[in-house]
PDB file of C-alpha atoms in Angstrom:
ATOM      1  CA  GLY A   1       0.000   0.000  -0.004  1.00 53.00           C
ATOM      2  CA  THR A   2       2.634   2.538   0.947  1.00 58.00           C
ATOM      3  CA  ALA A   3       4.565   1.706  -2.245  1.00 65.00           C
ATOM      4  CA  LEU A   4       1.586   2.859  -4.298  1.00 63.00           C
ATOM      5  CA  LYS A   5       2.136   6.476  -3.302  1.00 63.00           C
ATOM      6  CA  PHE A   6       5.311   6.449  -5.423  1.00 68.00           C
ATOM      7  CA  CYS A   7       3.400   5.348  -8.565  1.00 74.00           C
ATOM      8  CA  ARG A   8       1.971   8.780  -9.255  1.00 72.00           C
ATOM      9  CA  LYS A   9       1.407   8.145 -12.983  1.00 79.00           C
ATOM     10  CA  LEU A  10      -0.409   4.860 -12.456  1.00 85.00           C
ATOM     11  CA  GLU A  11      -3.841   5.077 -14.111  1.00 88.00           C
ATOM     12  CA  LYS A  12      -4.808   1.418 -14.411  1.00 92.00           C
ATOM     13  CA  ALA A  13      -4.304  -1.384 -11.909  1.00 90.00           C
ATOM     14  CA  LYS A  14      -5.477  -4.911 -11.196  1.00 94.00           C
ATOM     15  CA  LEU A  15      -4.831  -6.465  -7.808  1.00 92.00           C
ATOM     16  CA  VAL A  16      -6.089  -9.942  -6.993  1.00 95.00           C
ATOM     17  CA  LEU A  17      -5.776 -11.322  -3.467  1.00 94.00           C
ATOM     18  CA  TYR A  18      -7.633 -14.605  -3.052  1.00 94.00           C
ATOM     19  CA  ASN A  19      -7.453 -16.916  -0.048  1.00 95.00           C
ATOM     20  CA  THR A  20      -4.928 -14.861   1.861  1.00 93.00           C
ATOM     21  CA  LYS A  21      -4.424 -13.906   5.498  1.00 94.00           C
ATOM     22  CA  LEU A  22      -4.804 -10.203   4.624  1.00 94.00           C
ATOM     23  CA  THR A  23      -6.304  -8.368   7.602  1.00 95.00           C
ATOM     24  CA  ASP A  24      -7.483  -4.794   8.147  1.00 96.00           C
ATOM     25  CA  VAL A  25      -3.901  -3.691   8.840  1.00 95.00           C
ATOM     26  CA  GLY A  26      -2.795  -4.598   5.327  1.00 93.00           C
ATOM     27  CA  GLY A  27      -6.128  -3.688   3.794  1.00 94.00           C
ATOM     28  CA  GLN A  28      -6.008  -0.167   5.220  1.00 94.00           C
ATOM     29  CA  ALA A  29      -2.413   0.273   4.024  1.00 91.00           C
ATOM     30  CA  LEU A  30      -3.445  -0.821   0.556  1.00 90.00           C
ATOM     31  CA  ALA A  31      -6.445   1.505   0.490  1.00 91.00           C
ATOM     32  CA  SER A  32      -4.467   4.475   1.766  1.00 87.00           C
ATOM     33  CA  GLY A  33      -2.162   4.322  -1.262  1.00 83.00           C
ATOM     34  CA  LEU A  34      -5.006   4.625  -3.757  1.00 84.00           C
ATOM     35  CA  ASP A  35      -5.960   8.231  -3.004  1.00 78.00           C
ATOM     36  CA  ARG A  36      -2.575   9.500  -4.145  1.00 74.00           C
ATOM     37  CA  LEU A  37      -2.998   8.157  -7.651  1.00 79.00           C
ATOM     38  CA  ASN A  38      -4.624   9.433 -10.817  1.00 82.00           C
ATOM     39  CA  MET A  39      -6.514   6.144 -11.010  1.00 87.00           C
ATOM     40  CA  GLN A  40      -8.911   5.771 -13.931  1.00 93.00           C
ATOM     41  CA  ASP A  41      -9.365   1.993 -14.108  1.00 95.00           C
ATOM     42  CA  LEU A  42      -9.198  -0.141 -10.959  1.00 94.00           C
ATOM     43  CA  ASP A  43      -9.874  -3.863 -10.666  1.00 96.00           C
ATOM     44  CA  LEU A  44      -9.511  -4.843  -7.001  1.00 95.00           C
ATOM     45  CA  ARG A  45     -10.393  -8.356  -5.923  1.00 96.00           C
ATOM     46  CA  LEU A  46     -10.239  -9.325  -2.262  1.00 94.00           C
ATOM     47  CA  ARG A  47     -11.801 -12.752  -1.853  1.00 94.00           C
ATOM     48  CA  ALA A  48     -11.585 -15.085   1.144  1.00 94.00           C
ATOM     49  CA  THR A  49      -9.484 -12.680   3.192  1.00 93.00           C
ATOM     50  CA  GLU A  50      -9.819 -11.528   6.790  1.00 94.00           C
ATOM     51  CA  VAL A  51     -10.514  -7.879   5.951  1.00 95.00           C
ATOM     52  CA  ALA A  52     -13.479  -6.110   7.524  1.00 95.00           C
ATOM     53  CA  ASP A  53     -14.947  -2.613   7.769  1.00 95.00           C
ATOM     54  CA  LYS A  54     -11.722  -0.804   8.620  1.00 97.00           C
ATOM     55  CA  THR A  55     -10.508  -1.811   5.164  1.00 96.00           C
ATOM     56  CA  GLY A  56     -13.862  -1.141   3.521  1.00 95.00           C
ATOM     57  CA  VAL A  57     -14.237   2.326   4.988  1.00 97.00           C
ATOM     58  CA  ALA A  58     -10.611   3.211   4.171  1.00 96.00           C
ATOM     59  CA  LEU A  59     -11.206   1.984   0.627  1.00 96.00           C
ATOM     60  CA  GLY A  60     -14.314   4.133   0.310  1.00 95.00           C
ATOM     61  CA  GLN A  61     -12.495   7.189   1.631  1.00 95.00           C
ATOM     62  CA  SER A  62      -9.570   6.705  -0.751  1.00 93.00           C
ATOM     63  CA  LEU A  63     -11.760   6.024  -3.759  1.00 94.00           C
ATOM     64  CA  SER A  64     -13.767   9.181  -3.081  1.00 93.00           C
ATOM     65  CA  LYS A  65     -10.594  11.119  -3.920  1.00 91.00           C
ATOM     66  CA  CYS A  66     -10.230   9.393  -7.302  1.00 89.00           C
ATOM     67  CA  SER A  67     -12.365  11.847  -9.267  1.00 88.00           C
ATOM     68  CA  ASN A  68     -10.942  10.691 -12.635  1.00 90.00           C
ATOM     69  CA  MET A  69     -12.195   7.127 -12.217  1.00 93.00           C
ATOM     70  CA  LEU A  70     -13.674   5.728 -15.453  1.00 96.00           C
ATOM     71  CA  LYS A  71     -13.980   2.010 -14.633  1.00 97.00           C
ATOM     72  CA  LEU A  72     -14.174   0.336 -11.260  1.00 96.00           C
ATOM     73  CA  ASN A  73     -14.463  -3.346 -10.466  1.00 97.00           C
ATOM     74  CA  LEU A  74     -14.518  -4.310  -6.796  1.00 95.00           C
ATOM     75  CA  GLU A  75     -14.857  -7.939  -5.843  1.00 95.00           C
ATOM     76  CA  LEU A  76     -15.052  -8.006  -2.051  1.00 93.00           C
ATOM     77  CA  GLU A  77     -16.247 -11.516  -1.415  1.00 92.00           C
ATOM     78  CA  ASP A  78     -16.084 -13.847   1.554  1.00 93.00           C
ATOM     79  CA  THR A  79     -14.905 -11.094   3.923  1.00 93.00           C
ATOM     80  CA  GLN A  80     -16.058  -9.699   7.274  1.00 93.00           C
ATOM     81  CA  MET A  81     -17.309  -6.462   5.676  1.00 94.00           C
ATOM     82  CA  THR A  82     -20.679  -5.086   6.829  1.00 92.00           C
ATOM     83  CA  ASP A  83     -23.000  -2.144   6.167  1.00 93.00           C
ATOM     84  CA  ALA A  84     -20.291   0.398   7.083  1.00 94.00           C
ATOM     85  CA  THR A  85     -18.366  -0.723   4.004  1.00 93.00           C
ATOM     86  CA  GLY A  86     -21.466  -0.530   1.824  1.00 93.00           C
ATOM     87  CA  VAL A  87     -22.199   3.020   2.959  1.00 94.00           C
ATOM     88  CA  ALA A  88     -18.566   4.137   2.458  1.00 95.00           C
ATOM     89  CA  LEU A  89     -18.466   2.708  -1.057  1.00 94.00           C
ATOM     90  CA  GLY A  90     -21.814   4.312  -1.857  1.00 92.00           C
ATOM     91  CA  GLN A  91     -20.473   7.681  -0.774  1.00 94.00           C
ATOM     92  CA  ALA A  92     -17.348   7.173  -2.877  1.00 93.00           C
ATOM     93  CA  LEU A  93     -19.436   6.569  -5.991  1.00 92.00           C
ATOM     94  CA  ARG A  94     -20.834  10.088  -5.715  1.00 92.00           C
ATOM     95  CA  SER A  95     -17.388  11.526  -6.481  1.00 90.00           C
ATOM     96  CA  PHE A  96     -16.998   9.615  -9.762  1.00 90.00           C
ATOM     97  CA  LEU A  97     -18.052  12.299 -12.219  1.00 90.00           C
ATOM     98  CA  LYS A  98     -16.580  10.570 -15.284  1.00 92.00           C
ATOM     99  CA  VAL A  99     -17.278   6.924 -14.486  1.00 93.00           C
ATOM    100  CA  THR A 100     -18.626   4.772 -17.312  1.00 95.00           C
ATOM    101  CA  LYS A 101     -18.627   1.331 -15.681  1.00 96.00           C
ATOM    102  CA  VAL A 102     -18.907   0.143 -12.067  1.00 94.00           C
ATOM    103  CA  GLU A 103     -19.130  -3.432 -10.850  1.00 95.00           C
ATOM    104  CA  ILE A 104     -19.212  -4.205  -7.129  1.00 93.00           C
ATOM    105  CA  SER A 105     -19.617  -7.709  -5.814  1.00 91.00           C
ATOM    106  CA  MET A 106     -19.931  -8.328  -2.074  1.00 89.00           C
ATOM    107  CA  ASN A 107     -21.052 -11.953  -1.872  1.00 88.00           C
ATOM    108  CA  ARG A 108     -20.618 -13.858   1.392  1.00 85.00           C
ATOM    109  CA  THR A 109     -20.156 -10.743   3.521  1.00 87.00           C
ATOM    110  CA  LYS A 110     -22.175  -9.388   6.438  1.00 84.00           C
ATOM    111  CA  LEU A 111     -23.829  -6.689   4.307  1.00 79.00           C
ATOM    112  CA  THR A 112     -27.570  -6.107   4.937  1.00 77.00           C
ATOM    113  CA  ASP A 113     -30.221  -3.854   3.407  1.00 75.00           C
ATOM    114  CA  ARG A 114     -28.820  -0.876   5.325  1.00 74.00           C
ATOM    115  CA  GLY A 115     -25.487  -0.982   3.457  1.00 62.00           C
TER     116      GLY A 115
END
């Protein structure tokens, strides 16, 4: 995550973390690096990890600063994320003025109708 802040020209990224021991410590570090980028196309897949709302909220906050986002794919499956993550991601979507495609998958999480 902290290494991302040095990739200032990065516009497109794909990061796939399946079946890992990634927790909120690493998830928050990863998310914190995203807001320093001129990201236009992000494909982030966190499946079967130990991340929860601290990561989800940090991700939402960082993504809300990515106003040049055109395409976003978030696969946040089989995690401990709840409604707080859903709300944070919903708020982030409001800042995407140029977005043309968004896909968010949150299967096997603790998300309810409130998120």
